[in-house]
Tab-separated table of C-alpha atoms in Angstrom:
chain	number	residue	atom	x	y	z
A	1	UNK	CA	137.471	70.948	148.023
A	2	UNK	CA	134.494	69.041	148.982
A	3	UNK	CA	133.218	66.178	147.071
A	4	UNK	CA	129.789	66.231	145.457
A	5	UNK	CA	127.442	63.716	147.047
A	6	UNK	CA	125.486	61.118	144.770
A	7	UNK	CA	122.204	62.924	145.321
A	8	UNK	CA	123.734	66.280	144.356
A	9	UNK	CA	125.363	64.705	141.328
A	10	UNK	CA	121.825	63.129	140.315
A	11	UNK	CA	120.122	66.644	140.780
A	12	UNK	CA	122.666	68.429	138.626
A	13	UNK	CA	122.447	65.869	135.994
A	14	UNK	CA	118.602	65.875	136.025
A	15	UNK	CA	118.666	69.601	135.638
A	16	UNK	CA	121.114	69.625	132.840
A	17	UNK	CA	119.102	66.778	131.115
A	18	UNK	CA	115.814	68.802	131.539
A	19	UNK	CA	117.545	72.031	130.094
A	20	UNK	CA	118.893	70.067	127.163
A	21	UNK	CA	115.394	68.461	126.595
A	22	UNK	CA	113.853	71.880	126.627
A	23	UNK	CA	116.344	73.158	124.130
A	24	UNK	CA	115.649	70.258	121.763
A	25	UNK	CA	112.069	70.459	121.933
A	26	UNK	CA	112.056	74.253	121.496
A	27	UNK	CA	114.480	74.151	118.580
A	28	UNK	CA	112.070	71.580	116.776
A	29	UNK	CA	108.681	72.865	117.673
A	30	UNK	CA	109.309	76.301	119.303
A	31	UNK	CA	108.687	79.884	118.089
A	32	UNK	CA	110.299	83.044	118.945
A	33	UNK	CA	108.088	83.388	121.957
A	34	UNK	CA	109.556	80.361	123.528
A	35	UNK	CA	112.995	82.012	123.689
A	36	UNK	CA	115.592	81.154	125.195
A	37	UNK	CA	114.301	77.438	124.705
A	38	UNK	CA	112.960	78.265	121.119
A	39	UNK	CA	114.791	79.588	118.041
A	40	UNK	CA	115.255	83.296	117.843
A	41	UNK	CA	114.751	83.673	114.075
A	42	UNK	CA	115.161	87.264	113.838
A	43	UNK	CA	118.846	86.781	113.591
A	44	UNK	CA	118.924	83.479	111.873
A	45	UNK	CA	117.842	84.470	108.413
A	46	UNK	CA	118.630	86.944	105.711
A	47	UNK	CA	117.183	88.381	102.774
A	48	UNK	CA	118.413	87.991	99.158
A	49	UNK	CA	120.950	90.558	98.165
A	50	UNK	CA	118.393	92.397	95.809
A	51	UNK	CA	115.526	92.234	98.035
A	52	UNK	CA	114.054	95.621	98.946
A	53	UNK	CA	114.748	96.657	102.612
A	54	UNK	CA	111.492	97.892	104.545
A	55	UNK	CA	111.432	100.810	107.041
A	56	UNK	CA	108.167	101.006	108.862
A	57	UNK	CA	106.806	104.233	110.181
A	58	UNK	CA	103.453	105.467	111.428
A	59	UNK	CA	102.224	108.802	110.471
A	60	UNK	CA	98.917	110.708	110.784
A	61	UNK	CA	96.951	113.530	109.196
A	62	UNK	CA	95.512	116.267	111.382
A	63	UNK	CA	92.414	118.063	110.518
A	64	UNK	CA	94.375	120.840	108.842
A	65	UNK	CA	95.876	118.409	106.467
A	66	UNK	CA	99.432	118.386	107.853
A	67	UNK	CA	101.243	115.034	107.999
A	68	UNK	CA	102.595	114.298	111.569
A	69	UNK	CA	105.251	111.778	112.322
A	70	UNK	CA	103.820	109.469	114.977
A	71	UNK	CA	107.017	108.023	116.532
A	72	UNK	CA	107.729	107.036	120.169
A	73	UNK	CA	108.273	110.786	121.169
A	74	UNK	CA	104.848	111.587	119.792
A	75	UNK	CA	102.868	108.801	121.064
A	76	UNK	CA	104.860	106.926	123.536
A	77	UNK	CA	104.370	103.835	121.499
A	78	UNK	CA	107.579	102.138	120.210
A	79	UNK	CA	107.859	101.251	116.465
A	80	UNK	CA	108.648	97.606	117.394
A	81	UNK	CA	105.231	97.418	119.123
A	82	UNK	CA	103.561	98.610	116.060
A	83	UNK	CA	105.520	96.428	113.839
A	84	UNK	CA	104.857	93.344	116.172
A	85	UNK	CA	101.104	94.063	116.001
A	86	UNK	CA	100.969	94.893	112.317
A	87	UNK	CA	98.865	91.786	111.449
A	88	UNK	CA	96.351	92.756	114.150
A	89	UNK	CA	96.218	96.320	112.868
A	90	UNK	CA	95.595	95.118	109.195
A	91	UNK	CA	92.858	92.802	110.288
A	92	UNK	CA	91.205	95.739	112.413
A	93	UNK	CA	92.468	99.253	111.364
A	94	UNK	CA	90.164	100.700	114.009
A	95	UNK	CA	92.860	99.672	116.472
A	96	UNK	CA	94.894	102.599	115.129
A	97	UNK	CA	92.708	104.924	116.924
A	98	UNK	CA	94.672	104.073	120.095
A	99	UNK	CA	97.735	105.730	118.361
A	100	UNK	CA	95.616	108.775	117.644
A	101	UNK	CA	94.365	108.876	121.126
A	102	UNK	CA	98.030	108.441	122.558
A	103	UNK	CA	99.111	111.424	120.355
A	104	UNK	CA	96.150	113.436	121.569
A	105	UNK	CA	96.885	112.783	125.193
A	106	UNK	CA	100.451	113.876	124.677
A	107	UNK	CA	99.569	116.910	122.568
A	108	UNK	CA	96.325	118.143	123.796
A	109	UNK	CA	96.668	121.659	122.028
A	110	UNK	CA	97.394	120.049	118.645
A	111	UNK	CA	94.729	119.655	115.988
A	112	UNK	CA	92.944	116.356	116.013
A	113	UNK	CA	94.281	113.454	113.872
A	114	UNK	CA	91.689	112.363	111.379
A	115	UNK	CA	93.858	109.704	109.921
A	116	UNK	CA	96.467	107.255	111.067
A	117	UNK	CA	98.398	105.078	108.812
A	118	UNK	CA	101.230	102.543	108.964
A	119	UNK	CA	103.494	103.181	105.882
A	120	UNK	CA	106.332	100.954	104.796
A	121	UNK	CA	109.121	102.568	102.939
A	122	UNK	CA	110.983	99.974	100.724
A	123	UNK	CA	114.404	100.923	99.903
A	124	UNK	CA	115.892	99.666	96.727
A	125	UNK	CA	118.729	97.167	97.130
A	126	UNK	CA	121.060	95.922	94.249
A	127	UNK	CA	123.811	93.512	94.906
A	128	UNK	CA	123.431	94.109	98.622
A	129	UNK	CA	123.927	98.002	98.170
A	130	UNK	CA	121.238	100.728	98.427
A	131	UNK	CA	120.239	102.132	95.010
A	132	UNK	CA	119.033	105.503	96.340
A	133	UNK	CA	115.516	104.696	95.208
A	134	UNK	CA	112.385	103.963	97.440
A	135	UNK	CA	108.678	103.557	97.355
A	136	UNK	CA	106.180	104.037	99.970
A	137	UNK	CA	103.288	101.497	100.586
A	138	UNK	CA	100.549	102.275	103.035
A	139	UNK	CA	99.913	99.033	104.687
A	140	UNK	CA	97.139	99.952	107.032
A	141	UNK	CA	94.982	103.032	107.360
A	142	UNK	CA	92.567	104.107	109.778
A	143	UNK	CA	90.204	107.282	109.300
A	144	UNK	CA	88.154	108.963	111.903
A	145	UNK	CA	84.456	109.391	111.612
A	146	UNK	CA	84.022	112.947	110.330
C-alpha cells in the first residue's frame, strides 16, 4: 500500500472541509433548491394528526360541459410540476392555458377546453386515520375567452 503524500493529504482535507462548510451553510441558510447542500424539508416535517390531507388534481371542462381529468397521460404534464408552480398559477391563472394547449395537442379530435382548474381534495383525518369524508376546493381557475 502506498503512503499518501503531504500534498495529497492536504488536498483531501481541504475538499472535506469545503464539503462540510457547504453543508453547514446550506443547513443554516439553504432552501430545498440547494439540495444536497441544503435541507430537503419535504421529508423533515409532518402535519398534525387531525390535519386534512390534500390531494391536488387538474381538471378541465370541455365545450360540451364534460369534466376531463388532466393528468400526465392527458397532457404530458406531471402533477408535481403543477403543484410546484401552483403559486405562479394562482398569481396568473392565464398560465393554465398551457395545460389546455397541451391537452389539445394530444387530443386534436376532442372538444376544446373552455375551463381548466386546479382542485385540491381535502381528505378528513382524525387521530391520524382517514374519516371517509372529503371536500373539494378550487384553488385556481382559468376560463377561455368565449
